[in-house]
Structures are given as C-alpha cells and as structure tokens.
Tab-separated table of C-alpha atoms in Angstrom:
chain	number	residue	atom	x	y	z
A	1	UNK	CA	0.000	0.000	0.000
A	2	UNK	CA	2.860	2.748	0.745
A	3	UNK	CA	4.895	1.945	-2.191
A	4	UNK	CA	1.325	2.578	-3.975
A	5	UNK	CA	1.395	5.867	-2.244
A	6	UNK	CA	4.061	6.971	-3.434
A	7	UNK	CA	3.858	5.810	-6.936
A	8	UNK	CA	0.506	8.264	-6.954
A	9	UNK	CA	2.288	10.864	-4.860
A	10	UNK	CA	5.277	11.052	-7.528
A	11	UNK	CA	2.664	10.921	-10.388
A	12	UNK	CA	0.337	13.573	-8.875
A	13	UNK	CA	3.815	15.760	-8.263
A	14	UNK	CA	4.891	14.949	-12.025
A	15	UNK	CA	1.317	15.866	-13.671
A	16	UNK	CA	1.716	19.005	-12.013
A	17	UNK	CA	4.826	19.812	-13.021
A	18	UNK	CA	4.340	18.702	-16.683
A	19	UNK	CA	0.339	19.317	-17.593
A	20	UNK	CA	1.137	18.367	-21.445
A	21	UNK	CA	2.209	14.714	-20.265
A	22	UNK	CA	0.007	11.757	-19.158
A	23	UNK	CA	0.558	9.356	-16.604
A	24	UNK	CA	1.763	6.330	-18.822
A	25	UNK	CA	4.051	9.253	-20.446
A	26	UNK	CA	5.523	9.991	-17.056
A	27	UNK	CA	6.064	6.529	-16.046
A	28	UNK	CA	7.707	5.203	-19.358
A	29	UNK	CA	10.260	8.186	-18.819
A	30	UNK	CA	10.691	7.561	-15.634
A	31	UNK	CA	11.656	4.055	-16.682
A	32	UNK	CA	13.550	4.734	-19.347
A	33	UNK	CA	15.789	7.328	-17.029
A	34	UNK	CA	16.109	4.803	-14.532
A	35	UNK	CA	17.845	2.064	-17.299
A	36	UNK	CA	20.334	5.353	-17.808
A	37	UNK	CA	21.056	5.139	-14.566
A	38	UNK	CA	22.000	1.571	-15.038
A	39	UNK	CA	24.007	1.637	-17.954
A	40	UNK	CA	25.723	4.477	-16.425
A	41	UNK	CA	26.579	2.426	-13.560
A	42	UNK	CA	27.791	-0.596	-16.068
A	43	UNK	CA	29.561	2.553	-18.015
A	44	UNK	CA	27.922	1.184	-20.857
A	45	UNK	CA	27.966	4.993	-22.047
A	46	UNK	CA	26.257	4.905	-25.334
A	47	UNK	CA	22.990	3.334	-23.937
A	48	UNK	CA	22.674	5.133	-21.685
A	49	UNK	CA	23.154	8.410	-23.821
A	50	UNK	CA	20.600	6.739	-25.427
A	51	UNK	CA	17.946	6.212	-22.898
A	52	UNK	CA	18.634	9.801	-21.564
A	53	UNK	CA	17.920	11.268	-24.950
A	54	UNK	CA	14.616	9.764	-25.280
A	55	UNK	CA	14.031	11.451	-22.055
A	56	UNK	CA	15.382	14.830	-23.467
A	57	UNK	CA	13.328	14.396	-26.696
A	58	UNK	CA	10.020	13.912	-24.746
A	59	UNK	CA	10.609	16.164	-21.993
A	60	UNK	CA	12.934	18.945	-22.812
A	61	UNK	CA	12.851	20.592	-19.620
A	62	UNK	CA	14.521	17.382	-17.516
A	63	UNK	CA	17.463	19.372	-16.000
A	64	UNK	CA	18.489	15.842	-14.609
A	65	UNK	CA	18.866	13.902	-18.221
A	66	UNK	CA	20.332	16.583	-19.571
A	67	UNK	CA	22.772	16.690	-16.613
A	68	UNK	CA	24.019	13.067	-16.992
A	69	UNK	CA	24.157	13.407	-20.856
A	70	UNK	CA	26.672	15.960	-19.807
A	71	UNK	CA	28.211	14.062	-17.210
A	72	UNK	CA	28.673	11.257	-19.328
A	73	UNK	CA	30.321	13.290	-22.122
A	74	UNK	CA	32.523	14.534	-20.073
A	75	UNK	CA	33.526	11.338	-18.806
A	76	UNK	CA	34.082	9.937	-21.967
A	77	UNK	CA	36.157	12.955	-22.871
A	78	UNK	CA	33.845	14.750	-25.408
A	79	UNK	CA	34.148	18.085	-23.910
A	80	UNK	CA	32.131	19.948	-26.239
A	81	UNK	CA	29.109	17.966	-25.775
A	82	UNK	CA	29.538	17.719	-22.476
A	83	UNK	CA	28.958	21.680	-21.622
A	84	UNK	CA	26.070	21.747	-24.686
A	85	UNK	CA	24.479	19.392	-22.475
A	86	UNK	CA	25.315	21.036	-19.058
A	87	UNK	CA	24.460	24.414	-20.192
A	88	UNK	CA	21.153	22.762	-21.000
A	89	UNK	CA	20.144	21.860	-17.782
A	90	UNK	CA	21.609	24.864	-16.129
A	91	UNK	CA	19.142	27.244	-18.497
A	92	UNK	CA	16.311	25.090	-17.554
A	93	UNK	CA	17.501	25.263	-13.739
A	94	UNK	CA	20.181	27.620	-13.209
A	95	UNK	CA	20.610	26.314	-9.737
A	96	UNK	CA	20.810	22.648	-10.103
A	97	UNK	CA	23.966	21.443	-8.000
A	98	UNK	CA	25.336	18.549	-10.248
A	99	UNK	CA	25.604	20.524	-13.288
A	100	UNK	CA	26.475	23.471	-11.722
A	101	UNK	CA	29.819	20.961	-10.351
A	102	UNK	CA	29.887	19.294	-13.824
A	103	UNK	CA	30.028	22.914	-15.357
A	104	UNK	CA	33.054	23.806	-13.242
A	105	UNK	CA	35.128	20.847	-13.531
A	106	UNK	CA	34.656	21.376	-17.353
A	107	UNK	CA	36.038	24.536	-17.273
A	108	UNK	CA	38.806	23.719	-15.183
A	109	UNK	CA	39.656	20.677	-17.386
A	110	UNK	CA	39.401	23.133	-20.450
A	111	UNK	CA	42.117	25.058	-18.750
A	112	UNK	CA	43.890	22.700	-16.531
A	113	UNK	CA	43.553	18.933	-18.011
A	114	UNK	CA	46.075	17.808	-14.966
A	115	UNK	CA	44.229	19.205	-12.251
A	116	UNK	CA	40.327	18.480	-13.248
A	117	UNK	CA	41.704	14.663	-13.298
A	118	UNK	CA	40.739	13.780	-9.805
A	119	UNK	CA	37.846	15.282	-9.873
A	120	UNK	CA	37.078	12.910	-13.152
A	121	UNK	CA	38.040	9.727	-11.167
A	122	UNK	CA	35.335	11.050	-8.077
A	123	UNK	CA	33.171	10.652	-10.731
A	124	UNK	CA	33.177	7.785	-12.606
A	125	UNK	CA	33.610	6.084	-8.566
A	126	UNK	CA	30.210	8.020	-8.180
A	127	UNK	CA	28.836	6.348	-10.824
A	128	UNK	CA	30.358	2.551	-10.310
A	129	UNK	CA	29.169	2.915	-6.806
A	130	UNK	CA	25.635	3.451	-8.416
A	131	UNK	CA	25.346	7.007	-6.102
A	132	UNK	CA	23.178	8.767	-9.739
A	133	UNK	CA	20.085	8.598	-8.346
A	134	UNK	CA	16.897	10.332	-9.646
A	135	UNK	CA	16.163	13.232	-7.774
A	136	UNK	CA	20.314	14.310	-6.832
C-alpha cells in the first residue's frame, strides 16, 4: 500500500509539473531514465546516452537527463558535448547542483587537463558505486 502511495504521490507531483504529459508518459520516462542510470553504472555509455535522450526528446525541460548526458560526455572525454548538455540543464535550472559541479570541472579541465583529473576519477567512482540517483 505505501509503495502505492508513493507511486501516486510522484505521479500527482509529475502531472503538475508537466500538464502536457500523461501518466503512462511519465512513467515510461521515468523508466527509461532509470535504465540510464544503469548503464551508467555498467559505463555502458552509449545506452545510456541513449535512454537519456529519449528522455530529453520527450521532456525537454529534464534538467536531470540533460545533466548526466553531460556528465557522461565529459567522462568519456567529449568536452564539447559535455557543456552543450550542461548548459542545457543549467538554463532550464540555473541552480541545479550537479551541473552546476559538472560545469566547473569542465572549465577547469578546459584550462587545466592535470588538475580536473581527480575530480574525473570522483566521478566515474560516483557512478560505479551506483550514487546517480533520480532526484540528486
């Protein structure tokens, strides 16, 4: 019954953030963001670039797919993509925290590819760990 709960709770939440979308809308992107998570945490990169561009396609204004879009190019070294993708979620929400970190560890590995490094290996021990969660 509370797992119920909160399935309705997140949809109600969801519906009334996105009025355009429809429960089974909501829920299949909420699946499919959930298998990025996954392949992120196998660092099988290009599915999940894949699943989080489906969620980008049907709801532009996810700050959070377009965040790990950028946090996976920039793992994989594609710098360019990486702050088209961060600079997507940070217009849609100017204060959300993992781009805004994302963001500034680009820049710094624009300017100083030795010492953006460690941050890099945080990272990808972020992701093995399977820490991406939904709502960070």
């Amino acid at each position: 019954k509370e797992a119920l709960r909160e399935i309705e709770e997140f949809l109600r939440l969801e519906l009334a953030d996105k009025p355009g979308m429809d429960k089974k809308t909501i829920l299949e992107l909420e699946e499919r963001f959930h298998r990025g998570i996954e392949c992120m945490g196998n660092e099988d990169w290009d599915a999940a670039i894949e699943e989080f561009t489906y969620v980008t396609r049907i709801d532009p204004t996810s700050e959070q797919a377009y965040s790990n879009l950028g946090t996976i190019y920039l793992l994989k070294g594609e710098l360019e993509a990486a702050e088209k993708h961060l600079k997507q979620s940070l217009e849609i929400n100017p204060r959300y925290k993992p781009a805004l970190v994302n963001y500034r560890a680009l820049k710094k590995l624009k300017g100083e590819p030795e010492g953006a490094q460690g941050y890099l290996a945080k990272v990808r021990d972020t992701v093995r760990a399977g820490m991406f969660k939904r709502w960070t």
